[in-house]
Coordinates of C-alpha atoms in Angstrom, one line a residue:
X1 CA 18.0 101.6 9.3
X2 CA 22.0 101.9 8.6
X3 CA 22.9 99.4 6.2
X4 CA 25.8 96.8 7.0
X5 CA 28.4 95.0 5.9
X6 CA 31.1 91.8 7.2
X7 CA 34.8 92.2 7.3
X8 CA 36.0 88.6 7.6
X9 CA 39.5 88.3 8.7
X10 CA 42.0 85.4 8.7
X11 CA 44.5 83.6 7.6
X12 CA 44.6 81.1 4.7
X13 CA 41.9 78.2 5.3
X14 CA 39.9 80.0 7.9
X15 CA 36.8 79.5 6.0
X16 CA 36.4 82.8 4.5
X17 CA 35.5 81.6 0.8
X18 CA 33.0 78.6 2.6
X19 CA 31.3 81.3 5.4
X20 CA 30.6 83.2 2.7
X21 CA 29.1 80.7 0.5
X22 CA 27.2 79.2 3.3
X23 CA 25.9 83.1 4.0
X24 CA 24.7 84.0 1.0
X25 CA 22.6 80.4 1.1
X26 CA 21.1 81.2 3.9
X27 CA 20.5 85.0 3.1
X28 CA 20.1 86.1 -0.4
X29 CA 20.9 89.8 0.4
X30 CA 24.3 88.9 1.8
X31 CA 27.4 89.2 -1.7
X32 CA 31.1 88.6 -1.5
X33 CA 32.8 91.8 -2.5
X34 CA 35.4 90.9 -5.1
X35 CA 38.1 93.2 -4.4
X36 CA 40.3 94.1 -7.5
X37 CA 43.3 92.1 -8.4
X38 CA 46.0 92.0 -10.7
X39 CA 48.6 89.3 -11.0
X40 CA 49.2 85.7 -11.1
X41 CA 46.9 82.8 -9.4
X42 CA 43.0 82.2 -8.8
X43 CA 40.6 84.4 -10.6
X44 CA 37.4 83.4 -9.0
X45 CA 36.1 85.6 -6.3
X46 CA 37.8 88.5 -7.9
X47 CA 37.0 91.4 -10.8
X48 CA 40.7 91.1 -13.2
X49 CA 42.1 94.3 -13.7
X50 CA 45.7 95.9 -14.1
X51 CA 48.1 97.4 -11.8
X52 CA 48.2 100.3 -13.8
X53 CA 44.6 100.9 -13.1
X54 CA 44.8 100.0 -9.3
X55 CA 47.4 102.7 -9.5
X56 CA 44.9 105.1 -11.8
X57 CA 42.5 104.5 -8.7
X58 CA 44.3 105.1 -6.1
X59 CA 45.6 108.3 -6.8
X60 CA 41.7 109.3 -7.8
X61 CA 41.3 108.6 -4.4
X62 CA 39.2 106.0 -5.2
X63 CA 41.1 103.1 -2.8
X64 CA 39.8 101.7 0.6
X65 CA 42.2 99.6 0.9
X66 CA 44.9 98.2 -1.7
X67 CA 47.7 95.2 -0.6
X68 CA 49.9 92.9 -2.4
X69 CA 50.5 89.3 -1.5
X70 CA 51.2 86.1 -4.0
X71 CA 53.0 88.2 -6.4
X72 CA 49.8 89.9 -7.5
X73 CA 48.0 93.7 -6.2
X74 CA 44.4 93.5 -4.6
X75 CA 42.2 96.6 -4.0
X76 CA 38.7 97.7 -2.4
X77 CA 37.1 99.8 -4.2
X78 CA 35.1 102.9 -2.6
X79 CA 32.5 102.7 -6.2
X80 CA 32.5 98.5 -5.8
X81 CA 31.1 98.5 -1.9
X82 CA 28.8 101.1 -3.0
X83 CA 27.4 99.6 -5.6
X84 CA 26.3 96.4 -3.3
X85 CA 25.1 98.5 -0.9
X86 CA 23.0 100.7 -3.0
X87 CA 21.5 96.8 -4.7
X88 CA 20.2 96.4 -1.2
X89 CA 23.1 94.0 -0.7
X90 CA 25.1 93.5 2.5
X91 CA 28.7 92.9 1.2
X92 CA 30.9 90.6 2.7
X93 CA 34.5 91.4 2.5
X94 CA 37.9 89.2 2.7
X95 CA 40.6 90.7 4.8
X96 CA 44.1 89.2 5.3
X97 CA 45.3 92.4 7.4
X98 CA 43.8 93.7 10.5
X99 CA 44.9 97.4 9.2
X100 CA 42.8 96.6 5.7
X101 CA 39.9 95.8 8.1
X102 CA 40.4 99.1 9.9
X103 CA 41.0 101.0 6.6
X104 CA 37.4 99.8 4.8
X105 CA 35.7 100.3 8.3
X106 CA 35.8 104.2 7.4
X107 CA 32.9 103.5 4.5
X108 CA 29.9 104.6 6.2
X109 CA 27.8 101.5 6.6
X110 CA 27.6 99.0 10.4
X111 CA 30.4 97.1 9.7
X112 CA 30.5 93.3 12.1
X113 CA 34.5 92.2 12.0
X114 CA 34.8 88.9 12.5
X115 CA 37.8 87.2 13.0
X116 CA 38.1 84.0 11.5
X117 CA 40.8 81.4 13.2
X118 CA 42.3 78.2 12.6
X119 CA 45.4 76.5 13.8
X120 CA 48.4 76.3 11.2
X121 CA 47.7 72.1 10.1
X122 CA 44.0 72.4 9.0
X123 CA 45.8 75.6 6.5
X124 CA 48.2 73.1 5.9
X125 CA 45.1 70.6 5.3
X126 CA 42.7 72.7 3.8
X127 CA 45.1 74.2 1.4
X128 CA 46.9 71.4 0.0
X129 CA 42.7 69.8 -0.2
X130 CA 41.6 72.6 -2.6
X131 CA 44.8 71.8 -4.7
X132 CA 46.4 75.2 -3.9
X133 CA 49.8 75.1 -6.5
X134 CA 51.2 77.8 -3.6
X135 CA 50.8 76.0 -0.1
X136 CA 53.9 77.3 0.9
X137 CA 52.8 80.7 0.5
X138 CA 50.0 80.1 2.3
X139 CA 52.3 78.8 5.1
X140 CA 53.8 81.6 5.2
X141 CA 50.4 84.2 5.4
X142 CA 49.5 81.8 8.1
X143 CA 52.4 82.9 10.4
X144 CA 51.8 86.6 9.5
X145 CA 48.0 86.9 10.1
X146 CA 48.9 85.4 13.5
X147 CA 51.4 87.8 14.0
X148 CA 49.5 91.1 12.3
X149 CA 46.6 89.7 15.1
X150 CA 49.9 90.1 18.2
X151 CA 50.7 93.6 16.5
X152 CA 47.3 94.3 17.5
X153 CA 46.0 93.0 20.0
X154 CA 43.3 95.5 21.3
X155 CA 41.8 95.0 18.0
X156 CA 38.2 95.2 18.7
X157 CA 36.3 92.2 16.6
X158 CA 32.6 92.0 16.9
X159 CA 32.6 88.0 16.8
X160 CA 36.0 85.5 16.7
X161 CA 34.8 82.2 15.3
X162 CA 37.4 79.0 15.1
X163 CA 36.7 77.4 12.3
X164 CA 37.9 74.3 13.1
X165 CA 35.2 74.1 15.9
X166 CA 32.3 74.9 13.9
X167 CA 30.4 74.4 10.4
X168 CA 30.2 76.3 7.9
X169 CA 26.2 76.9 8.7
X170 CA 26.8 77.6 12.8
X171 CA 29.4 80.3 11.8
X172 CA 27.1 81.7 9.4
X173 CA 24.5 81.8 11.9
X174 CA 26.7 83.1 14.3
X175 CA 27.6 86.4 12.0
X176 CA 23.4 87.0 10.9
X177 CA 23.0 86.7 14.7
X178 CA 25.2 89.7 15.3
X179 CA 24.8 91.3 13.0
X180 CA 21.1 91.5 14.0
X181 CA 22.0 91.8 17.6
X182 CA 24.0 95.2 17.0
X183 CA 22.0 96.1 14.9
X184 CA 19.3 95.8 17.3
X185 CA 21.5 97.6 20.0
X186 CA 22.1 100.2 17.6
X187 CA 18.4 101.0 17.4
X188 CA 17.5 100.6 21.0
X189 CA 21.1 103.4 21.4
X190 CA 19.5 106.1 19.2
X191 CA 15.9 105.6 20.8
X192 CA 17.4 106.3 23.6
X193 CA 19.3 109.3 22.3
X194 CA 16.3 111.0 20.4
X195 CA 13.8 109.7 23.8

């Protein structure tokens, strides 16, 4: 069976960290993919590095995606994703741009693409509740995410979850169910193909 991965896309405060924690609590084979990060801000959930190192990986063709936000550089490296897969894990990647979700989907896994959404006031309250120092930047990123979605209206999503209406457990279970359903459908397709 093809290995799988989960792409969680959504604005700040939509629950990417919380749902990932719930996925890993429910199933030990899920693992947060820690992006490379160079710059200020949060350090939890990242592999800290330098801009020079990210640039070096980019020149070597080792990056699946690279972006800048919150005065920092972020990157998703092929080796990092491959290391989780080789360890028998299902990587869970957090995305903030549709183009990034599309770029990462080029890595040969069976990807579940999950759109997490919450209204602006929820992003604001969650950001304030976790004591983010850059709430204004998070609000700006919420608006950028909305514009990004509108600019990519035809982008396919395996699952869309309103995280202000579902608990983290409900959201995680919906992702687990979608992963199982698409894997089952994929197996049926192969059986039909080969007879």
